[in-house]
Amino acid sequence: AQTVTQSQPEMSVQEAETVTLSCTYDTSESNYYLFWYKQPPSRQMILVIRQEAYKQQNATENRFSVNFQKAAKSFSLKISDSQLGDTAMYFCAFMKHPTQGGSEKLVFGKGTKLTVNP
Amino acid sequence: GAVVSQHPSWVICKSGTSVKIECRSLDFQATTMFWYRQFPKQSLMLMATSNEGSKATYEQGVEKDKFLINHASLTLSTLTVTSAHPEDSSFYICSAAPGLATGELFFGEGSRLTVL
């Protein structure tokens, strides 16, 4: 079974600064996806970034980037130029690679509550 | 991005009644839908996986007879909480997959259930 661990229950950062959220996972799968989701107070789950395990290049999406260390099973999220709207719960999630035409479940970490201070 | 709609977004019911929550994929066909439950300040807990036209697969510890899941079409899955009790009060979230084996999943807005 896969597990996802987020060791930082809460973090805070000043507006415009950079913050890194940690995530480690455990799996025996060789091919999988890793995700960071954001859940603002509205509770809507929003995909921040997705990484395919077979791709060595770290995924980036504007101010969001990841540091994917496959051997160490680590998948941290870096938020640059933090904005007030980044305040939310952030969940790291794992999905083993789906078979053709199917989908697999997401396994979530416990989340990190990020507060961006003005 | 693709849109998944949940309805109702919030519902209050009396203890002992049943409540149905709908999850619709509006602009794609969802071969698989997932139902999650989220308690305050906690992570999402997978309840069950439903594939169109077949019985749902429930996670260990989830009561099949309490949480009825139906995935009758490629765009609609329903979760019925039967004989609801206050401890069933929670936030329920669905997600839908287009089945392209790309890892893409789209989430509904969630439904808050309060059982009095």
PDB file of C-alpha atoms in Angstrom:
ATOM      1  CA  ALA A   1       0.000   0.000   0.000  1.00  0.00           C
ATOM      2  CA  GLN A   2       1.104   3.514  -0.733  1.00  0.00           C
ATOM      3  CA  THR A   3       1.496   6.167   1.936  1.00  0.00           C
ATOM      4  CA  VAL A   4       2.033   9.892   1.693  1.00  0.00           C
ATOM      5  CA  THR A   5       3.530  11.889   4.540  1.00  0.00           C
ATOM      6  CA  GLN A   6       3.419  15.624   4.998  1.00  0.00           C
ATOM      7  CA  SER A   7       5.423  16.466   8.099  1.00  0.00           C
ATOM      8  CA  GLN A   8       4.489  20.131   8.350  1.00  0.00           C
ATOM      9  CA  PRO A   9       0.948  20.599   9.688  1.00  0.00           C
ATOM     10  CA  GLU A  10       1.200  24.376   9.418  1.00  0.00           C
ATOM     11  CA  MET A  11       3.477  26.896   7.786  1.00  0.00           C
ATOM     12  CA  SER A  12       3.477  30.623   7.293  1.00  0.00           C
ATOM     13  CA  VAL A  13       5.296  32.930   4.935  1.00  0.00           C
ATOM     14  CA  GLN A  14       5.442  36.627   4.257  1.00  0.00           C
ATOM     15  CA  GLU A  15       3.923  37.935   1.088  1.00  0.00           C
ATOM     16  CA  ALA A  16       6.389  37.933  -1.835  1.00  0.00           C
ATOM     17  CA  GLU A  17       8.713  35.448  -0.145  1.00  0.00           C
ATOM     18  CA  THR A  18       9.362  31.819  -1.058  1.00  0.00           C
ATOM     19  CA  VAL A  19       8.149  28.799   0.875  1.00  0.00           C
ATOM     20  CA  THR A  20       8.732  25.064   0.452  1.00  0.00           C
ATOM     21  CA  LEU A  21       6.266  22.406   1.521  1.00  0.00           C
ATOM     22  CA  SER A  22       7.587  18.914   2.153  1.00  0.00           C
ATOM     23  CA  CYS A  23       6.159  15.589   1.077  1.00  0.00           C
ATOM     24  CA  THR A  24       7.531  12.071   1.173  1.00  0.00           C
ATOM     25  CA  TYR A  25       5.872   8.923  -0.028  1.00  0.00           C
ATOM     26  CA  ASP A  26       6.331   5.210   0.062  1.00  0.00           C
ATOM     27  CA  THR A  27       5.541   2.847  -2.770  1.00  0.00           C
ATOM     28  CA  SER A  28       6.792  -0.226  -4.527  1.00  0.00           C
ATOM     29  CA  GLU A  29       5.395   0.990  -7.843  1.00  0.00           C
ATOM     30  CA  SER A  30       7.829   2.118 -10.506  1.00  0.00           C
ATOM     31  CA  ASN A  31       5.448   4.234 -12.519  1.00  0.00           C
ATOM     32  CA  TYR A  32       3.111   6.701 -10.896  1.00  0.00           C
ATOM     33  CA  TYR A  33       1.947  10.286 -10.648  1.00  0.00           C
ATOM     34  CA  LEU A  34       2.468  12.765  -7.857  1.00  0.00           C
ATOM     35  CA  PHE A  35       0.299  15.801  -7.278  1.00  0.00           C
ATOM     36  CA  TRP A  36      -0.039  18.888  -5.183  1.00  0.00           C
ATOM     37  CA  TYR A  37      -3.586  20.080  -4.596  1.00  0.00           C
ATOM     38  CA  LYS A  38      -4.689  23.323  -3.013  1.00  0.00           C
ATOM     39  CA  GLN A  39      -7.862  23.547  -0.947  1.00  0.00           C
ATOM     40  CA  PRO A  40      -8.809  27.145  -0.124  1.00  0.00           C
ATOM     41  CA  PRO A  41     -11.540  27.994   2.410  1.00  0.00           C
ATOM     42  CA  SER A  42     -14.146  27.338  -0.288  1.00  0.00           C
ATOM     43  CA  ARG A  43     -13.110  23.647   0.002  1.00  0.00           C
ATOM     44  CA  GLN A  44     -12.828  23.279  -3.781  1.00  0.00           C
ATOM     45  CA  MET A  45      -9.861  21.068  -4.611  1.00  0.00           C
ATOM     46  CA  ILE A  46      -7.589  22.759  -7.127  1.00  0.00           C
ATOM     47  CA  LEU A  47      -4.754  21.010  -8.927  1.00  0.00           C
ATOM     48  CA  VAL A  48      -1.536  22.952  -8.458  1.00  0.00           C
ATOM     49  CA  ILE A  49       0.973  20.735 -10.191  1.00  0.00           C
ATOM     50  CA  ARG A  50       1.418  17.194 -11.436  1.00  0.00           C
ATOM     51  CA  GLN A  51       4.587  15.135 -11.888  1.00  0.00           C
ATOM     52  CA  GLU A  52       4.980  11.905 -13.802  1.00  0.00           C
ATOM     53  CA  ALA A  53       7.461   9.622 -12.090  1.00  0.00           C
ATOM     54  CA  TYR A  54       9.223   8.563 -15.267  1.00  0.00           C
ATOM     55  CA  LYS A  55      10.018  12.180 -16.116  1.00  0.00           C
ATOM     56  CA  GLN A  56      13.202  13.339 -14.458  1.00  0.00           C
ATOM     57  CA  GLN A  57      12.559  16.991 -15.157  1.00  0.00           C
ATOM     58  CA  ASN A  58      10.810  18.769 -12.328  1.00  0.00           C
ATOM     59  CA  ALA A  59       7.360  20.111 -13.157  1.00  0.00           C
ATOM     60  CA  THR A  60       6.739  23.853 -12.990  1.00  0.00           C
ATOM     61  CA  GLU A  61       3.591  25.950 -13.222  1.00  0.00           C
ATOM     62  CA  ASN A  62       4.260  29.678 -13.056  1.00  0.00           C
ATOM     63  CA  ARG A  63       5.205  30.417  -9.423  1.00  0.00           C
ATOM     64  CA  PHE A  64       4.906  26.767  -8.391  1.00  0.00           C
ATOM     65  CA  SER A  65       7.645  24.204  -8.871  1.00  0.00           C
ATOM     66  CA  VAL A  66       8.518  20.851  -7.431  1.00  0.00           C
ATOM     67  CA  ASN A  67      11.710  19.132  -6.384  1.00  0.00           C
ATOM     68  CA  PHE A  68      11.129  15.512  -7.274  1.00  0.00           C
ATOM     69  CA  GLN A  69      13.699  13.101  -5.880  1.00  0.00           C
ATOM     70  CA  LYS A  70      12.569   9.662  -6.980  1.00  0.00           C
ATOM     71  CA  ALA A  71      15.251   7.674  -5.187  1.00  0.00           C
ATOM     72  CA  ALA A  72      14.554   9.482  -1.951  1.00  0.00           C
ATOM     73  CA  LYS A  73      10.788   9.350  -2.572  1.00  0.00           C
ATOM     74  CA  SER A  74      10.518  13.027  -1.918  1.00  0.00           C
ATOM     75  CA  PHE A  75       8.261  15.534  -3.675  1.00  0.00           C
ATOM     76  CA  SER A  76       8.429  19.058  -2.265  1.00  0.00           C
ATOM     77  CA  LEU A  77       6.510  22.079  -3.529  1.00  0.00           C
ATOM     78  CA  LYS A  78       8.127  25.484  -3.813  1.00  0.00           C
ATOM     79  CA  ILE A  79       5.941  28.554  -4.015  1.00  0.00           C
ATOM     80  CA  SER A  80       7.772  31.653  -5.181  1.00  0.00           C
ATOM     81  CA  ASP A  81       6.594  35.239  -4.734  1.00  0.00           C
ATOM     82  CA  SER A  82       3.878  34.102  -2.320  1.00  0.00           C
ATOM     83  CA  GLN A  83       0.557  35.862  -2.630  1.00  0.00           C
ATOM     84  CA  LEU A  84      -2.286  36.284  -0.158  1.00  0.00           C
ATOM     85  CA  GLY A  85      -4.426  34.096  -2.388  1.00  0.00           C
ATOM     86  CA  ASP A  86      -2.034  31.211  -1.827  1.00  0.00           C
ATOM     87  CA  THR A  87      -3.375  30.853   1.705  1.00  0.00           C
ATOM     88  CA  ALA A  88      -4.934  27.380   1.773  1.00  0.00           C
ATOM     89  CA  MET A  89      -4.501  23.772   2.739  1.00  0.00           C
ATOM     90  CA  TYR A  90      -2.047  21.994   0.480  1.00  0.00           C
ATOM     91  CA  PHE A  91      -2.287  18.266  -0.052  1.00  0.00           C
ATOM     92  CA  CYS A  92       0.351  16.056  -1.580  1.00  0.00           C
ATOM     93  CA  ALA A  93      -1.107  13.023  -3.344  1.00  0.00           C
ATOM     94  CA  PHE A  94       0.030   9.821  -5.039  1.00  0.00           C
ATOM     95  CA  MET A  95      -1.587   7.855  -7.831  1.00  0.00           C
ATOM     96  CA  LYS A  96      -0.166   4.712  -9.324  1.00  0.00           C
ATOM     97  CA  HIS A  97      -0.138   4.799 -13.086  1.00  0.00           C
ATOM     98  CA  PRO A  98      -3.554   3.851 -14.436  1.00  0.00           C
ATOM     99  CA  THR A  99      -4.014   0.971 -16.791  1.00  0.00           C
ATOM    100  CA  GLN A 100      -5.284   1.722 -20.253  1.00  0.00           C
ATOM    101  CA  GLY A 101      -8.677   3.402 -20.184  1.00  0.00           C
ATOM    102  CA  GLY A 102      -8.897   3.409 -16.440  1.00  0.00           C
ATOM    103  CA  SER A 103      -8.078   5.532 -13.458  1.00  0.00           C
ATOM    104  CA  GLU A 104      -6.587   4.913 -10.081  1.00  0.00           C
ATOM    105  CA  LYS A 105      -7.403   6.428  -6.719  1.00  0.00           C
ATOM    106  CA  LEU A 106      -5.525   9.278  -5.149  1.00  0.00           C
ATOM    107  CA  VAL A 107      -3.795   8.685  -1.843  1.00  0.00           C
ATOM    108  CA  PHE A 108      -3.532  11.943   0.070  1.00  0.00           C
ATOM    109  CA  GLY A 109      -1.203  13.197   2.743  1.00  0.00           C
ATOM    110  CA  LYS A 110      -2.644  14.866   5.819  1.00  0.00           C
ATOM    111  CA  GLY A 111      -2.070  18.318   4.428  1.00  0.00           C
ATOM    112  CA  THR A 112      -0.159  21.467   5.287  1.00  0.00           C
ATOM    113  CA  LYS A 113      -2.005  24.619   6.210  1.00  0.00           C
ATOM    114  CA  LEU A 114      -0.200  27.521   4.581  1.00  0.00           C
ATOM    115  CA  THR A 115      -0.820  31.089   5.660  1.00  0.00           C
ATOM    116  CA  VAL A 116       0.571  33.975   3.650  1.00  0.00           C
ATOM    117  CA  ASN A 117       0.928  37.068   5.790  1.00  0.00           C
ATOM    118  CA  PRO A 118       0.760  40.620   4.406  1.00  0.00           C
TER     119      PRO A 118
ATOM    120  CA  GLY B   1     -10.335  22.480 -17.510  1.00  0.00           C
ATOM    121  CA  ALA B   2     -13.082  19.911 -17.234  1.00  0.00           C
ATOM    122  CA  VAL B   3     -16.021  20.615 -14.949  1.00  0.00           C
ATOM    123  CA  VAL B   4     -17.484  18.368 -12.298  1.00  0.00           C
ATOM    124  CA  SER B   5     -20.613  19.544 -10.547  1.00  0.00           C
ATOM    125  CA  GLN B   6     -21.950  18.347  -7.214  1.00  0.00           C
ATOM    126  CA  HIS B   7     -25.449  18.905  -5.968  1.00  0.00           C
ATOM    127  CA  PRO B   8     -26.551  19.923  -3.461  1.00  0.00           C
ATOM    128  CA  SER B   9     -23.658  21.980  -2.152  1.00  0.00           C
ATOM    129  CA  TRP B  10     -25.122  21.784   1.307  1.00  0.00           C
ATOM    130  CA  VAL B  11     -27.979  19.877   2.869  1.00  0.00           C
ATOM    131  CA  ILE B  12     -29.518  19.619   6.308  1.00  0.00           C
ATOM    132  CA  CYS B  13     -31.630  16.622   7.173  1.00  0.00           C
ATOM    133  CA  LYS B  14     -33.223  14.959  10.145  1.00  0.00           C
ATOM    134  CA  SER B  15     -31.770  11.880  11.741  1.00  0.00           C
ATOM    135  CA  GLY B  16     -33.140   8.709  10.165  1.00  0.00           C
ATOM    136  CA  THR B  17     -33.776  10.164   6.737  1.00  0.00           C
ATOM    137  CA  SER B  18     -31.840   9.464   3.543  1.00  0.00           C
ATOM    138  CA  VAL B  19     -29.956  12.010   1.497  1.00  0.00           C
ATOM    139  CA  LYS B  20     -28.782  11.776  -2.089  1.00  0.00           C
ATOM    140  CA  ILE B  21     -25.795  13.676  -3.456  1.00  0.00           C
ATOM    141  CA  GLU B  22     -25.195  13.877  -7.185  1.00  0.00           C
ATOM    142  CA  CYS B  23     -21.896  14.178  -8.999  1.00  0.00           C
ATOM    143  CA  ARG B  24     -21.978  15.080 -12.668  1.00  0.00           C
ATOM    144  CA  SER B  25     -19.225  15.440 -15.209  1.00  0.00           C
ATOM    145  CA  LEU B  26     -20.467  18.262 -17.408  1.00  0.00           C
ATOM    146  CA  ASP B  27     -18.153  18.171 -20.399  1.00  0.00           C
ATOM    147  CA  PHE B  28     -16.582  14.733 -20.458  1.00  0.00           C
ATOM    148  CA  GLN B  29     -17.468  11.114 -19.896  1.00  0.00           C
ATOM    149  CA  ALA B  30     -16.234   9.773 -16.599  1.00  0.00           C
ATOM    150  CA  THR B  31     -15.453   6.101 -16.639  1.00  0.00           C
ATOM    151  CA  THR B  32     -14.500   6.227 -12.984  1.00  0.00           C
ATOM    152  CA  MET B  33     -15.733   8.389 -10.146  1.00  0.00           C
ATOM    153  CA  PHE B  34     -14.436   8.526  -6.610  1.00  0.00           C
ATOM    154  CA  TRP B  35     -16.209   9.573  -3.442  1.00  0.00           C
ATOM    155  CA  TYR B  36     -14.302  11.103  -0.553  1.00  0.00           C
ATOM    156  CA  ARG B  37     -15.255  12.191   2.900  1.00  0.00           C
ATOM    157  CA  GLN B  38     -13.495  15.011   4.689  1.00  0.00           C
ATOM    158  CA  PHE B  39     -13.808  15.883   8.361  1.00  0.00           C
ATOM    159  CA  PRO B  40     -12.921  19.396   9.526  1.00  0.00           C
ATOM    160  CA  LYS B  41      -9.204  20.148   9.346  1.00  0.00           C
ATOM    161  CA  GLN B  42      -8.455  16.662   8.056  1.00  0.00           C
ATOM    162  CA  SER B  43      -7.468  15.129   4.784  1.00  0.00           C
ATOM    163  CA  LEU B  44      -9.701  13.474   2.232  1.00  0.00           C
ATOM    164  CA  MET B  45     -10.586   9.884   2.977  1.00  0.00           C
ATOM    165  CA  LEU B  46     -11.561   7.714   0.032  1.00  0.00           C
ATOM    166  CA  MET B  47     -14.893   6.021   0.567  1.00  0.00           C
ATOM    167  CA  ALA B  48     -15.416   4.173  -2.678  1.00  0.00           C
ATOM    168  CA  THR B  49     -14.580   3.907  -6.336  1.00  0.00           C
ATOM    169  CA  SER B  50     -17.350   3.558  -8.857  1.00  0.00           C
ATOM    170  CA  ASN B  51     -17.072   2.483 -12.452  1.00  0.00           C
ATOM    171  CA  GLU B  52     -19.916   3.073 -14.852  1.00  0.00           C
ATOM    172  CA  GLY B  53     -22.229   0.111 -15.057  1.00  0.00           C
ATOM    173  CA  SER B  54     -20.666  -1.924 -12.284  1.00  0.00           C
ATOM    174  CA  LYS B  55     -20.840  -2.131  -8.518  1.00  0.00           C
ATOM    175  CA  ALA B  56     -18.804   0.305  -6.485  1.00  0.00           C
ATOM    176  CA  THR B  57     -15.670  -0.832  -4.710  1.00  0.00           C
ATOM    177  CA  TYR B  58     -15.722   0.314  -1.102  1.00  0.00           C
ATOM    178  CA  GLU B  59     -12.705   1.025   1.055  1.00  0.00           C
ATOM    179  CA  GLN B  60     -12.224  -0.989   4.197  1.00  0.00           C
ATOM    180  CA  GLY B  61     -14.385   0.230   7.039  1.00  0.00           C
ATOM    181  CA  VAL B  62     -16.950   1.985   4.835  1.00  0.00           C
ATOM    182  CA  GLU B  63     -20.445   0.596   5.273  1.00  0.00           C
ATOM    183  CA  LYS B  64     -21.837  -0.404   1.901  1.00  0.00           C
ATOM    184  CA  ASP B  65     -25.422  -0.404   3.106  1.00  0.00           C
ATOM    185  CA  LYS B  66     -25.109   3.034   4.661  1.00  0.00           C
ATOM    186  CA  PHE B  67     -23.399   4.735   1.727  1.00  0.00           C
ATOM    187  CA  LEU B  68     -25.036   3.593  -1.486  1.00  0.00           C
ATOM    188  CA  ILE B  69     -23.169   4.535  -4.627  1.00  0.00           C
ATOM    189  CA  ASN B  70     -24.620   4.299  -8.095  1.00  0.00           C
ATOM    190  CA  HIS B  71     -22.810   5.117 -11.324  1.00  0.00           C
ATOM    191  CA  ALA B  72     -25.601   4.615 -13.786  1.00  0.00           C
ATOM    192  CA  SER B  73     -24.183   6.649 -16.643  1.00  0.00           C
ATOM    193  CA  LEU B  74     -20.868   8.005 -17.848  1.00  0.00           C
ATOM    194  CA  THR B  75     -21.738  11.461 -16.539  1.00  0.00           C
ATOM    195  CA  LEU B  76     -23.523  10.797 -13.266  1.00  0.00           C
ATOM    196  CA  SER B  77     -22.723   9.116  -9.987  1.00  0.00           C
ATOM    197  CA  THR B  78     -24.827   9.377  -6.863  1.00  0.00           C
ATOM    198  CA  LEU B  79     -24.057   8.859  -3.206  1.00  0.00           C
ATOM    199  CA  THR B  80     -27.010   8.113  -0.964  1.00  0.00           C
ATOM    200  CA  VAL B  81     -26.516   8.304   2.770  1.00  0.00           C
ATOM    201  CA  THR B  82     -29.209   6.049   4.162  1.00  0.00           C
ATOM    202  CA  SER B  83     -30.763   6.437   7.608  1.00  0.00           C
ATOM    203  CA  ALA B  84     -28.452   9.328   8.303  1.00  0.00           C
ATOM    204  CA  HIS B  85     -27.245  10.037  11.818  1.00  0.00           C
ATOM    205  CA  PRO B  86     -25.367  13.023  13.258  1.00  0.00           C
ATOM    206  CA  GLU B  87     -22.062  11.180  12.961  1.00  0.00           C
ATOM    207  CA  ASP B  88     -22.580  11.096   9.185  1.00  0.00           C
ATOM    208  CA  SER B  89     -22.331  14.880   9.122  1.00  0.00           C
ATOM    209  CA  SER B  90     -19.331  15.683   6.993  1.00  0.00           C
ATOM    210  CA  PHE B  91     -18.072  17.188   3.757  1.00  0.00           C
ATOM    211  CA  TYR B  92     -18.399  14.805   0.830  1.00  0.00           C
ATOM    212  CA  ILE B  93     -16.366  15.336  -2.325  1.00  0.00           C
ATOM    213  CA  CYS B  94     -16.508  13.498  -5.618  1.00  0.00           C
ATOM    214  CA  SER B  95     -13.910  13.336  -8.328  1.00  0.00           C
ATOM    215  CA  ALA B  96     -14.216  12.075 -11.854  1.00  0.00           C
ATOM    216  CA  ALA B  97     -11.693  10.636 -14.269  1.00  0.00           C
ATOM    217  CA  PRO B  98     -12.036  10.735 -18.053  1.00  0.00           C
ATOM    218  CA  GLY B  99     -10.350   7.390 -18.223  1.00  0.00           C
ATOM    219  CA  LEU B 100      -7.469   8.386 -20.421  1.00  0.00           C
ATOM    220  CA  ALA B 101      -4.871   6.806 -18.139  1.00  0.00           C
ATOM    221  CA  THR B 102      -3.268  10.226 -17.830  1.00  0.00           C
ATOM    222  CA  GLY B 103      -3.744  10.645 -14.121  1.00  0.00           C
ATOM    223  CA  GLU B 104      -6.217  13.452 -14.664  1.00  0.00           C
ATOM    224  CA  LEU B 105      -8.904  13.795 -12.030  1.00  0.00           C
ATOM    225  CA  PHE B 106     -11.426  16.574 -11.663  1.00  0.00           C
ATOM    226  CA  PHE B 107     -13.101  17.432  -8.392  1.00  0.00           C
ATOM    227  CA  GLY B 108     -16.593  18.586  -7.606  1.00  0.00           C
ATOM    228  CA  GLU B 109     -17.219  21.520  -5.314  1.00  0.00           C
ATOM    229  CA  GLY B 110     -18.157  19.261  -2.436  1.00  0.00           C
ATOM    230  CA  SER B 111     -21.358  18.787  -0.465  1.00  0.00           C
ATOM    231  CA  ARG B 112     -21.725  19.620   3.191  1.00  0.00           C
ATOM    232  CA  LEU B 113     -24.127  17.318   4.994  1.00  0.00           C
ATOM    233  CA  THR B 114     -25.497  18.211   8.405  1.00  0.00           C
ATOM    234  CA  VAL B 115     -27.670  15.660  10.163  1.00  0.00           C
ATOM    235  CA  LEU B 116     -29.730  16.993  13.035  1.00  0.00           C
TER     236      LEU B 116
END
